[in-house]
XYZ file of C-alpha atoms in Angstrom:
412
model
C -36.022 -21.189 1.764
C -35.657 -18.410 -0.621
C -38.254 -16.325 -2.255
C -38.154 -16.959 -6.060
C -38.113 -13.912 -7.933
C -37.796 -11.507 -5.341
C -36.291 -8.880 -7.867
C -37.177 -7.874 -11.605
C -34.086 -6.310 -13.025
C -36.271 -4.807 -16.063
C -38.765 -3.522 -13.666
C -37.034 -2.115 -11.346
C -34.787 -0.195 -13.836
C -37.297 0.941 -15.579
C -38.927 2.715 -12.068
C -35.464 3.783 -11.096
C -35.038 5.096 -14.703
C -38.731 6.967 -14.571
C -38.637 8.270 -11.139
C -35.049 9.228 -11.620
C -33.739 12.603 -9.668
C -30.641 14.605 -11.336
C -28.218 12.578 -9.082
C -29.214 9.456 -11.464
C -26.352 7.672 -9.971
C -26.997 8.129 -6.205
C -30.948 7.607 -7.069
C -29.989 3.659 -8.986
C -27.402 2.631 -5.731
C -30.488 3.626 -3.564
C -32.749 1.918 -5.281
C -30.928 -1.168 -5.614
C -29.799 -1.231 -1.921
C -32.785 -1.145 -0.870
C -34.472 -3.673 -3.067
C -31.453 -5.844 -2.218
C -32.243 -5.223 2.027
C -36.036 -5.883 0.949
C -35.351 -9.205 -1.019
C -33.192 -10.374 2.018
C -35.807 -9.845 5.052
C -37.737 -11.416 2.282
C -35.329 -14.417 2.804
C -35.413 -14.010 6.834
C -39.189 -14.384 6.704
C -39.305 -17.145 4.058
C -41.613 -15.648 1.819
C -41.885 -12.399 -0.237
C -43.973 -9.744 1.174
C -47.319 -9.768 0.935
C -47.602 -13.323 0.171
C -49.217 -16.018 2.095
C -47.009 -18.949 2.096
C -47.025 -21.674 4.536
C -43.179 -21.759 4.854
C -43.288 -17.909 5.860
C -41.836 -17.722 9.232
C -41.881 -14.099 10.037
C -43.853 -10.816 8.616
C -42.485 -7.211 7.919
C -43.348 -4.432 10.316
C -42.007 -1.122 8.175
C -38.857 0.562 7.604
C -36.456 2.045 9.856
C -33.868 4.688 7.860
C -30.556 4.999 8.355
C -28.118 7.462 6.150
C -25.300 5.717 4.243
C -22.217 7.761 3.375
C -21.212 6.540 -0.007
C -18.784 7.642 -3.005
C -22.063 8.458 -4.849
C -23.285 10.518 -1.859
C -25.287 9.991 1.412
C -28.160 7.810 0.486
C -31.426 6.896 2.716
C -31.604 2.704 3.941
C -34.437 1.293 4.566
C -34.199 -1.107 6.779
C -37.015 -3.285 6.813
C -38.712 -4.501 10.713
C -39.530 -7.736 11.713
C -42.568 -8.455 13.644
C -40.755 -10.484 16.200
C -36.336 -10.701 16.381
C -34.545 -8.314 14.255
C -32.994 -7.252 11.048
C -30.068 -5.864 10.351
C -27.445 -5.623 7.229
C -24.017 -5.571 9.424
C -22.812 -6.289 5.833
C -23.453 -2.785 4.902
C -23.809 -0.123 7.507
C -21.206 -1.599 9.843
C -18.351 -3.288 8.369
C -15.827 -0.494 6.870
C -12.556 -0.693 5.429
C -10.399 0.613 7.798
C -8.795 2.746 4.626
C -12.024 4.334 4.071
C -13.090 5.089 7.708
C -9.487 6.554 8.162
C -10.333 8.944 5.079
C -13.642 10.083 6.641
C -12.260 10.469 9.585
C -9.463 12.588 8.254
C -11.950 14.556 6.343
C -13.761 15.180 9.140
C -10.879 16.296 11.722
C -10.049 18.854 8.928
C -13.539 20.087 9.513
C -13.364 20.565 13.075
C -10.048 21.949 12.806
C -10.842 24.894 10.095
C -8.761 23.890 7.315
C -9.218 24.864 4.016
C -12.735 25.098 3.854
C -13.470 26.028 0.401
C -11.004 22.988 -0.256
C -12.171 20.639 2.374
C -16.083 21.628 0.856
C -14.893 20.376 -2.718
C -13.494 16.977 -1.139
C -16.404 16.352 0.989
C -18.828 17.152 -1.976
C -16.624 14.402 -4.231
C -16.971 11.650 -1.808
C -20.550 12.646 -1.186
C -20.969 12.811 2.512
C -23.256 15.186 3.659
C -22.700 15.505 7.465
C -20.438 14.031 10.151
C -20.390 14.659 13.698
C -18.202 15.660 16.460
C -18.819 12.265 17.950
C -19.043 10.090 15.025
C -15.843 11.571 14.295
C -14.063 10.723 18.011
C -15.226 7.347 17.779
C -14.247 6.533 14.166
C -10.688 8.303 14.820
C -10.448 6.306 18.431
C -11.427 2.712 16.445
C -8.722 3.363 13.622
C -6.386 4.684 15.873
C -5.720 1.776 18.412
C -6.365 -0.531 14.824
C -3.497 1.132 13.425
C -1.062 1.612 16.507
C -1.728 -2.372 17.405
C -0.963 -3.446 13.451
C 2.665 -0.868 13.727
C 3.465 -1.836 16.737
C 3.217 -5.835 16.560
C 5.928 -8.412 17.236
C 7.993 -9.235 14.054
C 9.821 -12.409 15.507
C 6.695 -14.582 15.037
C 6.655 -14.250 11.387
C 10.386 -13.939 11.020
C 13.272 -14.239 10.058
C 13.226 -11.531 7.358
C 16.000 -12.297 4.341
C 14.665 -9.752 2.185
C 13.702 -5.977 3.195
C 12.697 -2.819 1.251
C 12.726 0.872 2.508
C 11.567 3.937 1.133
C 10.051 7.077 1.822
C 7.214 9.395 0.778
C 6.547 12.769 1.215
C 3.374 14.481 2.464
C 2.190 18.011 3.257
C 0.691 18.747 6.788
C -0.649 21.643 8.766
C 1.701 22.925 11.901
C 1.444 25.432 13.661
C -0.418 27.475 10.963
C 1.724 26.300 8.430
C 2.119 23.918 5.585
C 5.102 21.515 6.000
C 6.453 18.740 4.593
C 6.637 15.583 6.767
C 8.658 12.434 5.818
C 6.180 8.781 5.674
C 9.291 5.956 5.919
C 7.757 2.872 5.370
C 9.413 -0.595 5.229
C 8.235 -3.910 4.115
C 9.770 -7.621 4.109
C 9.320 -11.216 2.833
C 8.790 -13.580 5.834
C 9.565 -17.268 6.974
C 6.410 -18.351 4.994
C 7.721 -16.832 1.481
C 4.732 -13.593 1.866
C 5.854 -10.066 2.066
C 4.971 -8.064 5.144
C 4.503 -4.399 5.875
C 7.256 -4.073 8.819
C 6.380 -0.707 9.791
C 5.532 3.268 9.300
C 6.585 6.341 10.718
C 6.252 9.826 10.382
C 9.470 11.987 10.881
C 9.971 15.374 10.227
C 12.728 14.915 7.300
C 14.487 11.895 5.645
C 17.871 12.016 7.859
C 20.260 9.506 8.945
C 18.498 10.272 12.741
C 14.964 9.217 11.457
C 16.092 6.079 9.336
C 18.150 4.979 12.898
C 15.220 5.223 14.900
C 13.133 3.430 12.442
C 15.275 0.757 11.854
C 15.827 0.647 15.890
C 12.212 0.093 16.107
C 12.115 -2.640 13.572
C 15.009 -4.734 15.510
C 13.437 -3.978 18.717
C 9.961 -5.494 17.284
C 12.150 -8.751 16.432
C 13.338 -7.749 12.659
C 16.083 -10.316 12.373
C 17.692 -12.482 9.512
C 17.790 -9.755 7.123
C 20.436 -10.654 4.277
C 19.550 -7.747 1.745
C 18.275 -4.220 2.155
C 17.011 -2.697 -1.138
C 16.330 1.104 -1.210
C 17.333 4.288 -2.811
C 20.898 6.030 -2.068
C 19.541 8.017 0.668
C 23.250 8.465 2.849
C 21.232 8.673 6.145
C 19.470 5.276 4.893
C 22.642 3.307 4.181
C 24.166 4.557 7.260
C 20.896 3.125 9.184
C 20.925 -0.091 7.430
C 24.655 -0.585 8.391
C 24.255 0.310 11.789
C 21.228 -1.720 12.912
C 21.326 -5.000 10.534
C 24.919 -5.323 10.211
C 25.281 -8.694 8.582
C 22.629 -7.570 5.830
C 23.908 -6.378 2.308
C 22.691 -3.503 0.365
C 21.235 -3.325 -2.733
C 21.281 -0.243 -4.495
C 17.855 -0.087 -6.388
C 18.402 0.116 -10.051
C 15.900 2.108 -10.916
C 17.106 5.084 -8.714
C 20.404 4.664 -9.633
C 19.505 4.860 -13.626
C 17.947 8.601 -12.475
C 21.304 9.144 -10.468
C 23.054 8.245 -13.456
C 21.535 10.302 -15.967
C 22.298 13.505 -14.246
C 26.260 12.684 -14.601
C 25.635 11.721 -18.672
C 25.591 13.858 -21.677
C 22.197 14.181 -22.772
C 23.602 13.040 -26.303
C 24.886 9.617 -24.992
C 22.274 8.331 -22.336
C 20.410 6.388 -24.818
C 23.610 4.288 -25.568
C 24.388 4.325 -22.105
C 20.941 3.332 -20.900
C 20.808 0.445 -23.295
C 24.279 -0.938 -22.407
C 23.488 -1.274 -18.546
C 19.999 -2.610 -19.076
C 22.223 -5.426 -21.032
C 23.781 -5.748 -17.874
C 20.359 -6.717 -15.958
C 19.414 -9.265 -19.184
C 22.093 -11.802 -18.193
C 21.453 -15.548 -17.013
C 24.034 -15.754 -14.290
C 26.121 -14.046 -12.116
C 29.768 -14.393 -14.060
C 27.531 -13.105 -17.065
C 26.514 -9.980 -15.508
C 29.870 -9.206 -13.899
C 31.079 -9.678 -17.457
C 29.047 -7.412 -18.848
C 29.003 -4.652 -16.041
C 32.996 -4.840 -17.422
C 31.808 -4.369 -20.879
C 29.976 -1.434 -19.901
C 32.849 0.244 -18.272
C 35.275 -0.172 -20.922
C 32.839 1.074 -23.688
C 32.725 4.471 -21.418
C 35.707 4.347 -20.019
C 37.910 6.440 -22.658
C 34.784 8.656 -23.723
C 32.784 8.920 -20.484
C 35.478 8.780 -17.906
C 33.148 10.262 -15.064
C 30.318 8.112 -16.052
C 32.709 5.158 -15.756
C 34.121 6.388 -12.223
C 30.182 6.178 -10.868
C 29.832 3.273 -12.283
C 32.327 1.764 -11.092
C 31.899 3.720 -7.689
C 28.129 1.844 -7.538
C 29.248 -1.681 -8.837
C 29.459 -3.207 -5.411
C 25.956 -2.027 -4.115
C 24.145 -1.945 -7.517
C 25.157 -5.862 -8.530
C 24.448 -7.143 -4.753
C 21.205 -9.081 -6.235
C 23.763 -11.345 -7.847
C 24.763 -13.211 -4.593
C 21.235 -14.928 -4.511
C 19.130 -17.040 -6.480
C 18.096 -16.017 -10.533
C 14.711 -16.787 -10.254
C 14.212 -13.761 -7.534
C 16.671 -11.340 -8.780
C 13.068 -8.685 -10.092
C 11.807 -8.304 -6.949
C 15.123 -7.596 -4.985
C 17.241 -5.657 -7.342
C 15.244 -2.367 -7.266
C 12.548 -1.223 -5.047
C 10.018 -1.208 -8.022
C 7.617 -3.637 -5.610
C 7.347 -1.207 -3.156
C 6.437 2.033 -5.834
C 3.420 0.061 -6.337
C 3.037 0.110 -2.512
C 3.516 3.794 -3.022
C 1.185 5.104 -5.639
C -1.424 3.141 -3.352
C -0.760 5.100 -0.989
C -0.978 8.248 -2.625
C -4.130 7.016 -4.235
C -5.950 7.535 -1.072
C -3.925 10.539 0.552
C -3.766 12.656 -2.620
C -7.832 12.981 -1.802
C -7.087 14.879 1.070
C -4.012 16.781 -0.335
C -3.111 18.605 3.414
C -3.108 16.697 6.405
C -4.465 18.192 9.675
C -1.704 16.894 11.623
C 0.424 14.121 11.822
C -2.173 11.555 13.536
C -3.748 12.454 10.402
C -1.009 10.918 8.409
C -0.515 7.519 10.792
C -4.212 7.086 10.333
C -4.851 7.053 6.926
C -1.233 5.842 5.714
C -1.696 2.855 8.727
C -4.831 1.965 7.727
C -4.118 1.514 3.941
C -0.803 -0.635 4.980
C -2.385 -2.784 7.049
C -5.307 -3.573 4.233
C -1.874 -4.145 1.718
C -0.743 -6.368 4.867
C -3.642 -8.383 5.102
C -4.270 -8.952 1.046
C -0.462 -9.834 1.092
C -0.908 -12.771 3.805
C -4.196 -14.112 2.187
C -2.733 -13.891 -1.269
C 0.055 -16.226 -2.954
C 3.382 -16.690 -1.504
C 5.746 -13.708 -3.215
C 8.936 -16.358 -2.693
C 8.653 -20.157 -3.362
C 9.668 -21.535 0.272
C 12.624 -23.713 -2.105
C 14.405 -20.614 -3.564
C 13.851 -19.005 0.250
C 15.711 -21.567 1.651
C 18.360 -21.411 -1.048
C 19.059 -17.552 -0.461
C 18.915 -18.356 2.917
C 21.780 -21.197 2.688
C 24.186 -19.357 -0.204
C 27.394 -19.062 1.301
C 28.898 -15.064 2.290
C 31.848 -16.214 0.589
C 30.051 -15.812 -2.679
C 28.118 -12.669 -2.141
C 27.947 -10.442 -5.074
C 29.985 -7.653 -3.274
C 33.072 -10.322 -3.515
C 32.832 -11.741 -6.546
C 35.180 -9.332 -8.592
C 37.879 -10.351 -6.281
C 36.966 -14.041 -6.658
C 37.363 -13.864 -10.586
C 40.574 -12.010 -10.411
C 42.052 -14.024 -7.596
C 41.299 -17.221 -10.092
């Protein structure tokens, strides 16, 4: 049974309100945390406290505090006692994102490892913890750690094959050796058998060379990456070398929205906007024949006035109009690697907090833990391909890949 008006918003506001410390903020999330554990040992015992009611099946026997690390600060719980069995709100003091214990974690091994203490004082202060120890911190880091390491190192051939893949890399500043490099996070994700995308993996190399994307890759095929039939990513040459040498029946598509940045750099400043506007036309059309057309639109506009803009345009063609050997209704999420930006800036959402990274663990910790939240939202969530147009990409011929279909229409 439930206690009936176990909590008076008005009242308790106004106590909060009156009683109020400088920290207003921290003071209300205490206040209503604790009303909220009150109201539900109320619940437990069947009765509000205090009151005799014969469907009360328990009493309260006190409080016993606990300290809550919270983005307002470390609060006091009250955790009300049952005369006889127990109460406890797993709900709040022990179920934590694994993103969020990471960045604790991570806080504290910067702590313990004397890095940038004024700095590290200013981040701690902002996420309002006020103390973590040695142990706390082994236990949390030894938790996430086998978490994280279990979720990058899983089998990929259960949820396989993979006909679409998308690679890119971000950059991140750690201590080594009593310095401040930068360290190279290549992450990869995929869209499965069941239509969801998939975070394939994450590693940490020391630079963005053809070496690191091999070994990555390696490690994806090893895991059971298979099926791949398009490979979006930046022109990285060490990442197009990888691709081709580990899933060499996959195509490449050159994401347009990298390749727009590429091709500013070779354009007069004076013409980009014309330029700009006449190969987003390009993108606009219905169909395949109608894009081809208009890529050869493009290239005789700039062909007599632009001659090197034409030559990298015509250079890129191949890679940059690869979308066009699959289905319409996909082309946005597999002609640039736009998706996976979004991946990105989550990521830096949650490791721009901590700025420089103790180590590289560091890095795998946090960065592991946020993927494999993505991960799980992603499988829970709505299918990112219709299983229909998956089989359809699936079953389009290689004969009419986009890479071959300028030498189809001249050949006819």
């Amino acid at each position: 049974m439930t206690a009936p008006h176990i909590i008076n918003p008005a009242g308790l506001l106004d106590q909060a309100l009156g009683d109020a410390s400088p920290d207003l903020m921290r003071h209300l999330l205490s206040t209503v945390i604790n009303a909220l554990l009150s109201a539900e040992a109320d619940q437990v015992c069947g009765a509000e406290y205090g009151t005799v009611s014969p469907e009360r099946v328990n009493s309260r026997n006190g409080y016993r505090h606990r300290e809550l690390d919270t983005r307002a600060g470390t609060i006091d719980v009250a955790i009300p006692k049952l005369r006889s069995g127990s109460y406890f709100p797993d709900w709040l003091l022990e179920r934590r994102k694994r993103a969020e214990a990471a960045l604790v974690s991570v806080v504290a091994t910067c702590y313990l490892l004397g890095v940038s203490t004024r700095r590290m004082d200013k981040l701690v202060q902002s996420l309002g913890i006020t103390s973590l120890s040695k142990s706390q911190v082994s236990r949390m880091a030894a938790d996430l750690d086998a978490q994280v390491a279990a979720f990058r190192t899983r089998p990929l051939g259960e949820s396989g094959p993979f006909t679409f893949v998308a690679a890119d890399a971000l950059t991140m500043k750690v201590r080594e050796q009593g310095r401040v490099v930068n360290a190279v996070v290549l992450v990869a994700t995929g869209v499965n058998a069941d239509g969801h995308r998939e975070v394939l993996g994450v590693k940490v190399a020391t630079s963005e060379t053809k070496q690191a994307w091999n070994a990555f890759f390696a490690d994806l095929v090893a895991r059971g990456l298979t099926g791949t039939l398009l490979v979006t990513s930046d022109a990285h040459a060490g990442l197009v070398d990888a691709i081709a040498a580990n899933l060499p029946g996959a195509s490449w598509q050159r994401c347009r929205t990298h390749f727009a940045a590429n091709l500013m750099q070779v354009c007069p400043k004076s013409a980009w906007p014309a330029v700009k506007t006449m190969l987003h036309s390009v993108y606009d059309q219905p169909d395949p024949a109608s894009v081809h057309a208009q890529f050869d639109k493009l290239l005789d506009s700039v062909g007599r006035s632009l001659p090197k803009v034409a030559a990298y345009l015509d250079d890129a063609r191949a890679d940059l109009l690869a979308f066009t050997g699959f289905p319409q209704q996909i082309w946005r999420q597999i002609w640039s690697n736009n998706p996976n930006e979004r991946l990105n800036k989550e990521i830096r959402r949650r490791t721009d907090v901590v700025g420089i990274f103790p180590d590289r663990d560091a890095v795998i910790r946090l960065v592991g833990a946020v993927l494999a939240e993505q991960h799980d939202e992603w499988t829970e969530g709505r299918r990112y391909f219709a299983l229909d147009i998956l089989a359809k990409a699936r079953d389009t011929p290689p004969t009419t890949t986009a890479t071959q279909l300028p030498e189809l229409e001249t050949a006819a």
